[in-house]
Short mmCIF file of N, CA and C and ligand atoms in Angstrom, two decimals:
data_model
loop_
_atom_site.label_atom_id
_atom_site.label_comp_id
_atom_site.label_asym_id
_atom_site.label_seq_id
_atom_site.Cartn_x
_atom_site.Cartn_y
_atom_site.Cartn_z
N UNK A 2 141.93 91.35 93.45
CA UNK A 2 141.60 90.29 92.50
C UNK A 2 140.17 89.81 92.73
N UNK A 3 139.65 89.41 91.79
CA UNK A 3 137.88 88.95 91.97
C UNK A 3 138.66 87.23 91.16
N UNK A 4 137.26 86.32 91.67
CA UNK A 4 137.24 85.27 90.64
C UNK A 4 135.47 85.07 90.51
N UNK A 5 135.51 84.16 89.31
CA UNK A 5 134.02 83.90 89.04
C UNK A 5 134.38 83.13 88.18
N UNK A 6 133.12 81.84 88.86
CA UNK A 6 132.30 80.84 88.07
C UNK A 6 131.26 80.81 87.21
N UNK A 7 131.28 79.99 85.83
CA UNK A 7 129.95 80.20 85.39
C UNK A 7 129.90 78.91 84.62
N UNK A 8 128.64 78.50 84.93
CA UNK A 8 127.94 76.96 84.54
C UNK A 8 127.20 77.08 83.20
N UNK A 9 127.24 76.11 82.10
CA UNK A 9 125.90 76.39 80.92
C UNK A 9 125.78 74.91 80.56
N UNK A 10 124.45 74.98 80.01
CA UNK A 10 124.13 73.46 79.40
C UNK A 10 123.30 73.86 78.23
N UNK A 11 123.47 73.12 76.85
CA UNK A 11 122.56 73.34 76.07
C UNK A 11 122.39 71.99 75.18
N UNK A 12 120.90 71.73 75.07
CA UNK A 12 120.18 70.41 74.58
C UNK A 12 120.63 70.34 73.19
N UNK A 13 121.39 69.04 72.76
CA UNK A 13 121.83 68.94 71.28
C UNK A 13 120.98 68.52 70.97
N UNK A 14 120.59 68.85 68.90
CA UNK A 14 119.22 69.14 67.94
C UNK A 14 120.11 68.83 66.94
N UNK A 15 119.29 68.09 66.00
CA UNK A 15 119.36 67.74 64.34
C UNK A 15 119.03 69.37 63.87
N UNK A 16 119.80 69.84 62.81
CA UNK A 16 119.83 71.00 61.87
C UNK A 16 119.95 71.95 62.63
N UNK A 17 121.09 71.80 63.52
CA UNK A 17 122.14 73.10 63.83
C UNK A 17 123.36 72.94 64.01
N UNK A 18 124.61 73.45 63.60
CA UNK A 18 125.49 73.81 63.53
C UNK A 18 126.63 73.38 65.41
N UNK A 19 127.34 73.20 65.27
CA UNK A 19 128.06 73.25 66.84
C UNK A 19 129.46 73.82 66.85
N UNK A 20 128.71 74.83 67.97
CA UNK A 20 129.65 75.99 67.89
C UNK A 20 130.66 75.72 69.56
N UNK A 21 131.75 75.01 69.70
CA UNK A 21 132.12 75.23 71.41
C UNK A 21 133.66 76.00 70.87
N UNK A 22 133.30 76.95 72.26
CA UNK A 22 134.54 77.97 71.88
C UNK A 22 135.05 78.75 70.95
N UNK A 23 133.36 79.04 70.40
CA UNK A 23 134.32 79.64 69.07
C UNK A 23 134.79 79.37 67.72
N UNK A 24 134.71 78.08 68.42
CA UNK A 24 135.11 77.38 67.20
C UNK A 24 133.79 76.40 66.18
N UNK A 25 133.62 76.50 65.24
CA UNK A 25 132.94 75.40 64.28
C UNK A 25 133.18 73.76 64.45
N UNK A 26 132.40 73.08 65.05
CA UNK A 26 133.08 71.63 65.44
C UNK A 26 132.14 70.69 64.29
N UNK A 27 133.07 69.82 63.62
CA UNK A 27 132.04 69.17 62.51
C UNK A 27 131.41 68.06 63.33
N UNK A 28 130.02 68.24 63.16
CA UNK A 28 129.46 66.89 63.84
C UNK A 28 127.92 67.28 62.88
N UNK A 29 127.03 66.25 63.03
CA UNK A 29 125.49 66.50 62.59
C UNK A 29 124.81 67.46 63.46
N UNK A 30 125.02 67.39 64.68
CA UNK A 30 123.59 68.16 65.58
C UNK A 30 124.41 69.11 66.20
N UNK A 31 123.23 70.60 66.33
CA UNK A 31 124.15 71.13 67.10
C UNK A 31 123.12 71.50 68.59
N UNK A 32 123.85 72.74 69.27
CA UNK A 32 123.31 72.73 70.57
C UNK A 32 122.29 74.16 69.86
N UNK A 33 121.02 73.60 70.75
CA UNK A 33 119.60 74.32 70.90
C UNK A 33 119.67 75.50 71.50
N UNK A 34 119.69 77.01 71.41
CA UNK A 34 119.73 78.04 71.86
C UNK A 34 119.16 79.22 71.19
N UNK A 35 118.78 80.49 71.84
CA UNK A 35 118.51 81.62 71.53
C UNK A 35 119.92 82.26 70.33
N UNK A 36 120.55 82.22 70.67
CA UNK A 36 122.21 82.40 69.99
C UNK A 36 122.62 81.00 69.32
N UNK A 37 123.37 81.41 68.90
CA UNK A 37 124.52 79.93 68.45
C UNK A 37 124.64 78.93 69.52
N UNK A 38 123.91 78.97 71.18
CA UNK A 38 124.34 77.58 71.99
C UNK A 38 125.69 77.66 72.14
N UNK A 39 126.74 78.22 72.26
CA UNK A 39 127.99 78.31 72.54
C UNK A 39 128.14 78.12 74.15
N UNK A 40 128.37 76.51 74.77
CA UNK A 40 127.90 76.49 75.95
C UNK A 40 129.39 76.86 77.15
N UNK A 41 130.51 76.80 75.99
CA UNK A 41 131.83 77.21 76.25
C UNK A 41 132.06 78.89 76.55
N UNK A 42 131.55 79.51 75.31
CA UNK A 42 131.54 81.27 75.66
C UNK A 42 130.64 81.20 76.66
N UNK A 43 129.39 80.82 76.82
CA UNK A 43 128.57 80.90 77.54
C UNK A 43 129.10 80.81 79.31
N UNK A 44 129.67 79.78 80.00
CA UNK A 44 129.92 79.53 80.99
C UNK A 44 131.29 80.77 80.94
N UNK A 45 132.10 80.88 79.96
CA UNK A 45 132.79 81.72 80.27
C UNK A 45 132.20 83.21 80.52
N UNK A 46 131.30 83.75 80.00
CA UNK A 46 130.33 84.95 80.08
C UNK A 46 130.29 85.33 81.43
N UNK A 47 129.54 83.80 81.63
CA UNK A 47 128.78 84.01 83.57
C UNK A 47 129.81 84.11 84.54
N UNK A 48 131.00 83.62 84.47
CA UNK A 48 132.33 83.80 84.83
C UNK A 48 132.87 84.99 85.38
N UNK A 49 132.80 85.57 83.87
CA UNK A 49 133.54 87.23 84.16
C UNK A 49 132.03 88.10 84.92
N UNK A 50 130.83 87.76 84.31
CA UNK A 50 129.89 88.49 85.11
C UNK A 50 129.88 88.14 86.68
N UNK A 51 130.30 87.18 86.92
CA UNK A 51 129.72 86.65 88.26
C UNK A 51 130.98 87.25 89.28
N UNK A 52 132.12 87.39 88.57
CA UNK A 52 133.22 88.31 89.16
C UNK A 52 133.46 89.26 89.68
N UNK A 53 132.07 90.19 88.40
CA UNK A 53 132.43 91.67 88.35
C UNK A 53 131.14 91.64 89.14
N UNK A 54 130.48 90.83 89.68
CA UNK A 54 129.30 91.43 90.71
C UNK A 54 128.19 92.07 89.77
N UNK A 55 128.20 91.39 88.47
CA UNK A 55 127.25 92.58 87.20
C UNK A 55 126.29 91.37 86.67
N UNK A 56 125.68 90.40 87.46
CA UNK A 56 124.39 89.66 87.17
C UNK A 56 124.80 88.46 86.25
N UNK A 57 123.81 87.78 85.42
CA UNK A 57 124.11 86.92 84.29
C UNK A 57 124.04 86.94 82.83
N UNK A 58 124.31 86.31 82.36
CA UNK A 58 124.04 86.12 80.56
C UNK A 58 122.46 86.79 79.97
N UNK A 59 121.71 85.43 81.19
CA UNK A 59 120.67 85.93 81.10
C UNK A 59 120.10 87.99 81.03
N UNK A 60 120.63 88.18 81.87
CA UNK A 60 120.27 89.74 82.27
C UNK A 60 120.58 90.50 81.22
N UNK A 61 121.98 89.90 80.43
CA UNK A 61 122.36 90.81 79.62
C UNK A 61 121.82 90.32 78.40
N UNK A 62 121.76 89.33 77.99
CA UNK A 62 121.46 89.04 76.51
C UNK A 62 120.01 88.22 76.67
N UNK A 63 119.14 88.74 76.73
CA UNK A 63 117.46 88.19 76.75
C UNK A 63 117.41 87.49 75.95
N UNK A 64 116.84 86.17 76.07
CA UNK A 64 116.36 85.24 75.14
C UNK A 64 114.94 85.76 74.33
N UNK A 65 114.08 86.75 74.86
CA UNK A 65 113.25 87.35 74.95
C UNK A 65 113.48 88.85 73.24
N UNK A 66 114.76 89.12 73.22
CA UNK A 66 115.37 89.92 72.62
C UNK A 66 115.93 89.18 71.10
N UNK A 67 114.98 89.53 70.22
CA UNK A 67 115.87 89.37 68.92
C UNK A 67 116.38 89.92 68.17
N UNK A 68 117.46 90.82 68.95
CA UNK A 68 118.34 91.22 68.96
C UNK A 68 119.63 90.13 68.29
N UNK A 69 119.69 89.39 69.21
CA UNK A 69 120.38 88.16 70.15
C UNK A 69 120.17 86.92 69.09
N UNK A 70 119.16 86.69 68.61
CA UNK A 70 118.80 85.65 68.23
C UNK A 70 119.87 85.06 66.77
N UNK A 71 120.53 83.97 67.27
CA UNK A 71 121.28 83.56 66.37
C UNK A 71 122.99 84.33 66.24
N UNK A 72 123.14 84.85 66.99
CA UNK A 72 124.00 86.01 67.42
C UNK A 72 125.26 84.74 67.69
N UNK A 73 126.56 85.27 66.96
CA UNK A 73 127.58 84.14 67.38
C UNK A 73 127.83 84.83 68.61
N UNK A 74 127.97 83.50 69.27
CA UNK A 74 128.62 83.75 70.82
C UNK A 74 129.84 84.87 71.39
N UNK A 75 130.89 84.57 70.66
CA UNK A 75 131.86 85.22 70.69
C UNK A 75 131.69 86.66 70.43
N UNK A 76 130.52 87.22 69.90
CA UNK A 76 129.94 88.77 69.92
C UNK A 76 129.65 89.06 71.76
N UNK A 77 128.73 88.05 72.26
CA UNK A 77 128.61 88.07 73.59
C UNK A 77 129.96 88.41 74.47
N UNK A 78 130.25 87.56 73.95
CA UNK A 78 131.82 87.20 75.27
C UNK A 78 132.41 88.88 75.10
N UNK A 79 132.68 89.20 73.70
CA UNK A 79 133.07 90.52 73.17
C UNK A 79 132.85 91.36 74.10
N UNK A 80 131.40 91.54 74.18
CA UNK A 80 130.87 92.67 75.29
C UNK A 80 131.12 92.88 76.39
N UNK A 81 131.11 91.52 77.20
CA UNK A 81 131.31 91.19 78.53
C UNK A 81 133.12 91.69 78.85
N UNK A 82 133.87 91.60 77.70
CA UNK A 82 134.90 91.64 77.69
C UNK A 82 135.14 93.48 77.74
N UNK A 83 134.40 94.12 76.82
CA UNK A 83 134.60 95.60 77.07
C UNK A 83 133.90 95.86 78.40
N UNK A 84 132.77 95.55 78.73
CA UNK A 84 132.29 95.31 80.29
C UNK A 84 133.16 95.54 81.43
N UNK A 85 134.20 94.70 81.07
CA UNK A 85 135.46 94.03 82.26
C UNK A 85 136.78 95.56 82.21
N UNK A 86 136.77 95.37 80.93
CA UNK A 86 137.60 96.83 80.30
C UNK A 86 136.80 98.13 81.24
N UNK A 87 135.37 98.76 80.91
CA UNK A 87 135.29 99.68 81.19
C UNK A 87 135.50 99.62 82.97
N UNK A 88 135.55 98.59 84.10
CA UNK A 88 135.41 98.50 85.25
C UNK A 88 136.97 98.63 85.78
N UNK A 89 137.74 98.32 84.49
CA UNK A 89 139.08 98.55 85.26
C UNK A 89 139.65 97.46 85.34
N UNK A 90 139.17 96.34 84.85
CA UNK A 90 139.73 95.03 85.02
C UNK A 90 140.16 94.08 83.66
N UNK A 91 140.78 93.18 84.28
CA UNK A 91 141.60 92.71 82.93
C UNK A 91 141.61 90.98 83.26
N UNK A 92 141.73 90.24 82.39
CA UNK A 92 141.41 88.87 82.55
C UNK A 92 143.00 88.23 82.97
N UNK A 93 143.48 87.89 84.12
CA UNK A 93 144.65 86.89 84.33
C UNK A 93 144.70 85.19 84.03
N UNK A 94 143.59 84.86 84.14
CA UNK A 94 143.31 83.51 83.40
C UNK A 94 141.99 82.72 83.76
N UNK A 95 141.81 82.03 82.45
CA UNK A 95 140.39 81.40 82.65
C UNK A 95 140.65 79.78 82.24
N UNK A 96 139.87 78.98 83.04
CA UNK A 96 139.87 77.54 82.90
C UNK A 96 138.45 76.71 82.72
N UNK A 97 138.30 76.55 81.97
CA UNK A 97 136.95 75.44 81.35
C UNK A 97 137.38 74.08 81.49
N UNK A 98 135.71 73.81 81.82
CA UNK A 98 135.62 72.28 81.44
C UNK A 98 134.60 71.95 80.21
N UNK A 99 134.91 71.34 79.72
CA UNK A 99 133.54 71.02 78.64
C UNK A 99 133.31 69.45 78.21
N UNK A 100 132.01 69.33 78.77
CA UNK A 100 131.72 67.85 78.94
C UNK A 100 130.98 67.43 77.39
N UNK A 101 131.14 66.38 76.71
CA UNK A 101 130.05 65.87 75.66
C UNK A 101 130.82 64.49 75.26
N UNK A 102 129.78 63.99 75.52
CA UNK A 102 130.05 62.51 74.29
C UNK A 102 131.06 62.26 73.96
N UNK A 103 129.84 62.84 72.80
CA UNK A 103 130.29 63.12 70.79
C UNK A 103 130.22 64.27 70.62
N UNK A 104 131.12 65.05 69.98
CA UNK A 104 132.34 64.18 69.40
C UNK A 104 133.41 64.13 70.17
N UNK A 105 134.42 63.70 69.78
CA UNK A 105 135.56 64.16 70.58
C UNK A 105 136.23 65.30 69.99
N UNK A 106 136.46 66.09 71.25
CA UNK A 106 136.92 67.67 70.80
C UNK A 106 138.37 67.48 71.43
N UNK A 107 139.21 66.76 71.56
CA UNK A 107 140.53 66.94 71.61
C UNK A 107 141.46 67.62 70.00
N UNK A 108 140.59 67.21 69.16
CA UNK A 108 141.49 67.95 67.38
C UNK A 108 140.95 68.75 67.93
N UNK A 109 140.21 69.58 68.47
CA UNK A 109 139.87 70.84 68.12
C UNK A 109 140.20 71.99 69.60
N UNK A 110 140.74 71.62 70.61
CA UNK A 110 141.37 72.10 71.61
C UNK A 110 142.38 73.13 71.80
N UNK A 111 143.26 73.03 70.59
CA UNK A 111 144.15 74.26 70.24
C UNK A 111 143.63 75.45 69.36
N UNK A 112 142.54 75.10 68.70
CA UNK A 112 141.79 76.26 67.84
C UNK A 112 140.55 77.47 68.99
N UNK A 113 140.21 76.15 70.17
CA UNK A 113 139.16 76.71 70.81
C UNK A 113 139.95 77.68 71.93
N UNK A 114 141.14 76.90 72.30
CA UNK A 114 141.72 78.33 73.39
C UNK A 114 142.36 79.14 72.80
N UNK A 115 143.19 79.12 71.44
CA UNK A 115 143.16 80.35 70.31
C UNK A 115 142.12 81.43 70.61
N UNK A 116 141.16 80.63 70.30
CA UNK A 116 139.85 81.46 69.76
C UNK A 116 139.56 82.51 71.22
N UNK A 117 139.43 81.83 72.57
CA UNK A 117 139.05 82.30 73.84
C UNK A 117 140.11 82.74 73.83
N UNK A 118 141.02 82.82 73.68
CA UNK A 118 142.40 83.85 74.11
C UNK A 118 141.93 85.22 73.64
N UNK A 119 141.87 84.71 72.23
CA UNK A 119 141.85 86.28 70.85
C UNK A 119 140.47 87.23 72.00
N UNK A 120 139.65 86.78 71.99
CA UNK A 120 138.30 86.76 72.55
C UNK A 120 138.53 87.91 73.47
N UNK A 121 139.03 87.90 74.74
CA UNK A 121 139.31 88.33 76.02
C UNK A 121 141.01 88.67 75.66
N UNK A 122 141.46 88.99 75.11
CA UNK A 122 142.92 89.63 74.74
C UNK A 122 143.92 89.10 75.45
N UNK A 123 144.11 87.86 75.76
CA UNK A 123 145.31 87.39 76.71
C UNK A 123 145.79 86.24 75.82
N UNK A 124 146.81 86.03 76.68
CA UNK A 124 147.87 85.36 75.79
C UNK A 124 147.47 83.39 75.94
N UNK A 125 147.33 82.70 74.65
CA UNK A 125 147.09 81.07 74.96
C UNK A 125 147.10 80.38 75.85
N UNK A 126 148.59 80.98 76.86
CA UNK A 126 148.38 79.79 78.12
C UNK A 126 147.58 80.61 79.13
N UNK A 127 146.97 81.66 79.09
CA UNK A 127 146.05 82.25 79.82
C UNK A 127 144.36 81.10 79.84
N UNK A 128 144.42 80.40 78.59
CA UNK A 128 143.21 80.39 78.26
C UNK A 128 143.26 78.50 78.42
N UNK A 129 142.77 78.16 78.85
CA UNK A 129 142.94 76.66 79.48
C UNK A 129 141.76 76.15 78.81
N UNK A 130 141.26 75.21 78.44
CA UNK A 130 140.32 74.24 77.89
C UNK A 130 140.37 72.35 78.00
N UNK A 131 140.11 71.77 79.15
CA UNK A 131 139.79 70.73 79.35
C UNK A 131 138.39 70.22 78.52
N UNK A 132 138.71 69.13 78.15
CA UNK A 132 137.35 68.49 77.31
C UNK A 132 137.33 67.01 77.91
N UNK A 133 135.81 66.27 78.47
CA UNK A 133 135.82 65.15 79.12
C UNK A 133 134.54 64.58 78.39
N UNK A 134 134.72 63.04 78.71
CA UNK A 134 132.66 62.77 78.32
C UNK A 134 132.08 62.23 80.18
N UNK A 135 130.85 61.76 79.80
CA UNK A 135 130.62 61.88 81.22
C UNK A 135 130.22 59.99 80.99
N UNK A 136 131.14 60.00 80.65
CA UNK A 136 131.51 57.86 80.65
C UNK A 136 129.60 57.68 80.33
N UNK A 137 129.31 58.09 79.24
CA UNK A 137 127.88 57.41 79.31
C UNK A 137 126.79 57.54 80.02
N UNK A 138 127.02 58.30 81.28
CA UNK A 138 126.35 58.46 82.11
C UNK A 138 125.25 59.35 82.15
N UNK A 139 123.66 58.96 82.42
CA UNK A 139 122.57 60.10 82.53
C UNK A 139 122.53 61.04 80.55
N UNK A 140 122.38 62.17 80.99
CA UNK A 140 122.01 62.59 79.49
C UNK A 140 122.74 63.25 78.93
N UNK A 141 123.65 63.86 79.49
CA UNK A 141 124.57 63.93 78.43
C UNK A 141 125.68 63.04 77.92
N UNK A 142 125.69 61.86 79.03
CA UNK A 142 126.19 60.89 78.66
C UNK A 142 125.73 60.08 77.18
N UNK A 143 123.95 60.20 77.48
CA UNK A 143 123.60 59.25 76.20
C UNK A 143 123.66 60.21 75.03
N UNK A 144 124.23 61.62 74.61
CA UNK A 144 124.18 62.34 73.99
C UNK A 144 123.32 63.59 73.81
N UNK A 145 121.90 63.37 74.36
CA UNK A 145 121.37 64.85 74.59
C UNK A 145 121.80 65.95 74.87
N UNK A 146 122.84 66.32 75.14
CA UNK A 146 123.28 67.57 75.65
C UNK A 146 124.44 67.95 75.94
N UNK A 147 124.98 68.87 75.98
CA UNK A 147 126.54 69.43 75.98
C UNK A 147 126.70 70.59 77.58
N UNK A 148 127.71 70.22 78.41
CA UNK A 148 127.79 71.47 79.35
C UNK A 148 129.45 72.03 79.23
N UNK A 149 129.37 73.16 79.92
CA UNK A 149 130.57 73.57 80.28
C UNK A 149 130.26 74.50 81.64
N UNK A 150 131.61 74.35 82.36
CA UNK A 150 132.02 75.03 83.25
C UNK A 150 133.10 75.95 83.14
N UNK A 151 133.36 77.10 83.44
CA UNK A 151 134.60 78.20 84.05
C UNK A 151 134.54 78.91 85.23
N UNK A 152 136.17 78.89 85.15
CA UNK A 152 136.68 79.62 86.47
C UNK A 152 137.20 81.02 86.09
N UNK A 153 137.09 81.97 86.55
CA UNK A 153 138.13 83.26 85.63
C UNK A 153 139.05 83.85 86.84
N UNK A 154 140.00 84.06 86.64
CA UNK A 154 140.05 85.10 88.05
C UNK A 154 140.78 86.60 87.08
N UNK A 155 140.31 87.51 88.12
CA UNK A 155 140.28 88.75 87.62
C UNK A 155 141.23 89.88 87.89
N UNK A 156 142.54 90.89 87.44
CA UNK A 156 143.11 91.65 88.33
C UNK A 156 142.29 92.84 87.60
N UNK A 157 143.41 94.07 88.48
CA UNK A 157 143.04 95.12 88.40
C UNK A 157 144.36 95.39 86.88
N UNK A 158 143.43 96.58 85.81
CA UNK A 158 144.39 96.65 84.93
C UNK A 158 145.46 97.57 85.68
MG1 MG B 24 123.64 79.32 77.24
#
């Protein structure tokens, strides 16, 4: 069995879209990124990479590369996911945290571990999604910014 962590933060902006997990979340601003800012796929990405001993997000998807640019997240995770496939490995379960404000993403909690389930091919309660704010505190407290964290752990298929 392997496990892996992966951390993301991305600065919320007037005239973009907010994408966590996959999912479309209605709010005005979304998060600032090379891609869609998906800071949920994102931490989950670094997760399964940081598992498989195969580098970061960064390494694989260049901000540098516009390729990438504007690219929904869930194409990422996709890859990382045949990644995990071609090594022989298979996802036993993954757990996020995802910190923001605004909005509140509790309505939208059953669509986003849907979505990360479908994503990585395992079954709903595989796919865990905690959502918190950070009581006001510092900057993403006052709203600038959105993070997430995951845990994955990994078997052999
Ligand atoms: Mg990111």
């Amino acid at each position: 069995m392997r496990i892996g962590h992966g951390y993301d933060l991305h600065r919320l902006v007037e005239g973009r879209g907010l994408f966590l997990g996959g999912v479309k979340i209605d709010y005005p601003r979304g998060l600032l990124g090379h891609s869609d800012g998906d800071v949920v796929l994102h931490a989950i990405c670094d997760a399964i990479l940081g598992a498989l001993g195969a580098g970061d997000i960064g390494q694989h998807f260049p901000d540098s590369d516009e390729r990438f640019r504007g690219t929904p997240s869930g194409e990422l995770l996709k890859h990382v996911a045949k990644l995990l496939l071609d090594e022989g490995m298979k996802v036993v379960n993954v757990d996020v945290t995802v910190c923001a404000e605004q909005p509140k993403l509790a309505p939208y909690r059953a669509a986003m571990r849907t979505r990360i389930a479908a994503l990585l091919g395992v079954a709903a309660e595989a796919a865990s999604i905690k959502a918190k704010t950070n009581e006001g505190v510092g900057p993403v407290g006052e709203g600038e910014a959105i993070w997430a964290t995951a845990v994955v752990l990994l078997d052999e298929v």
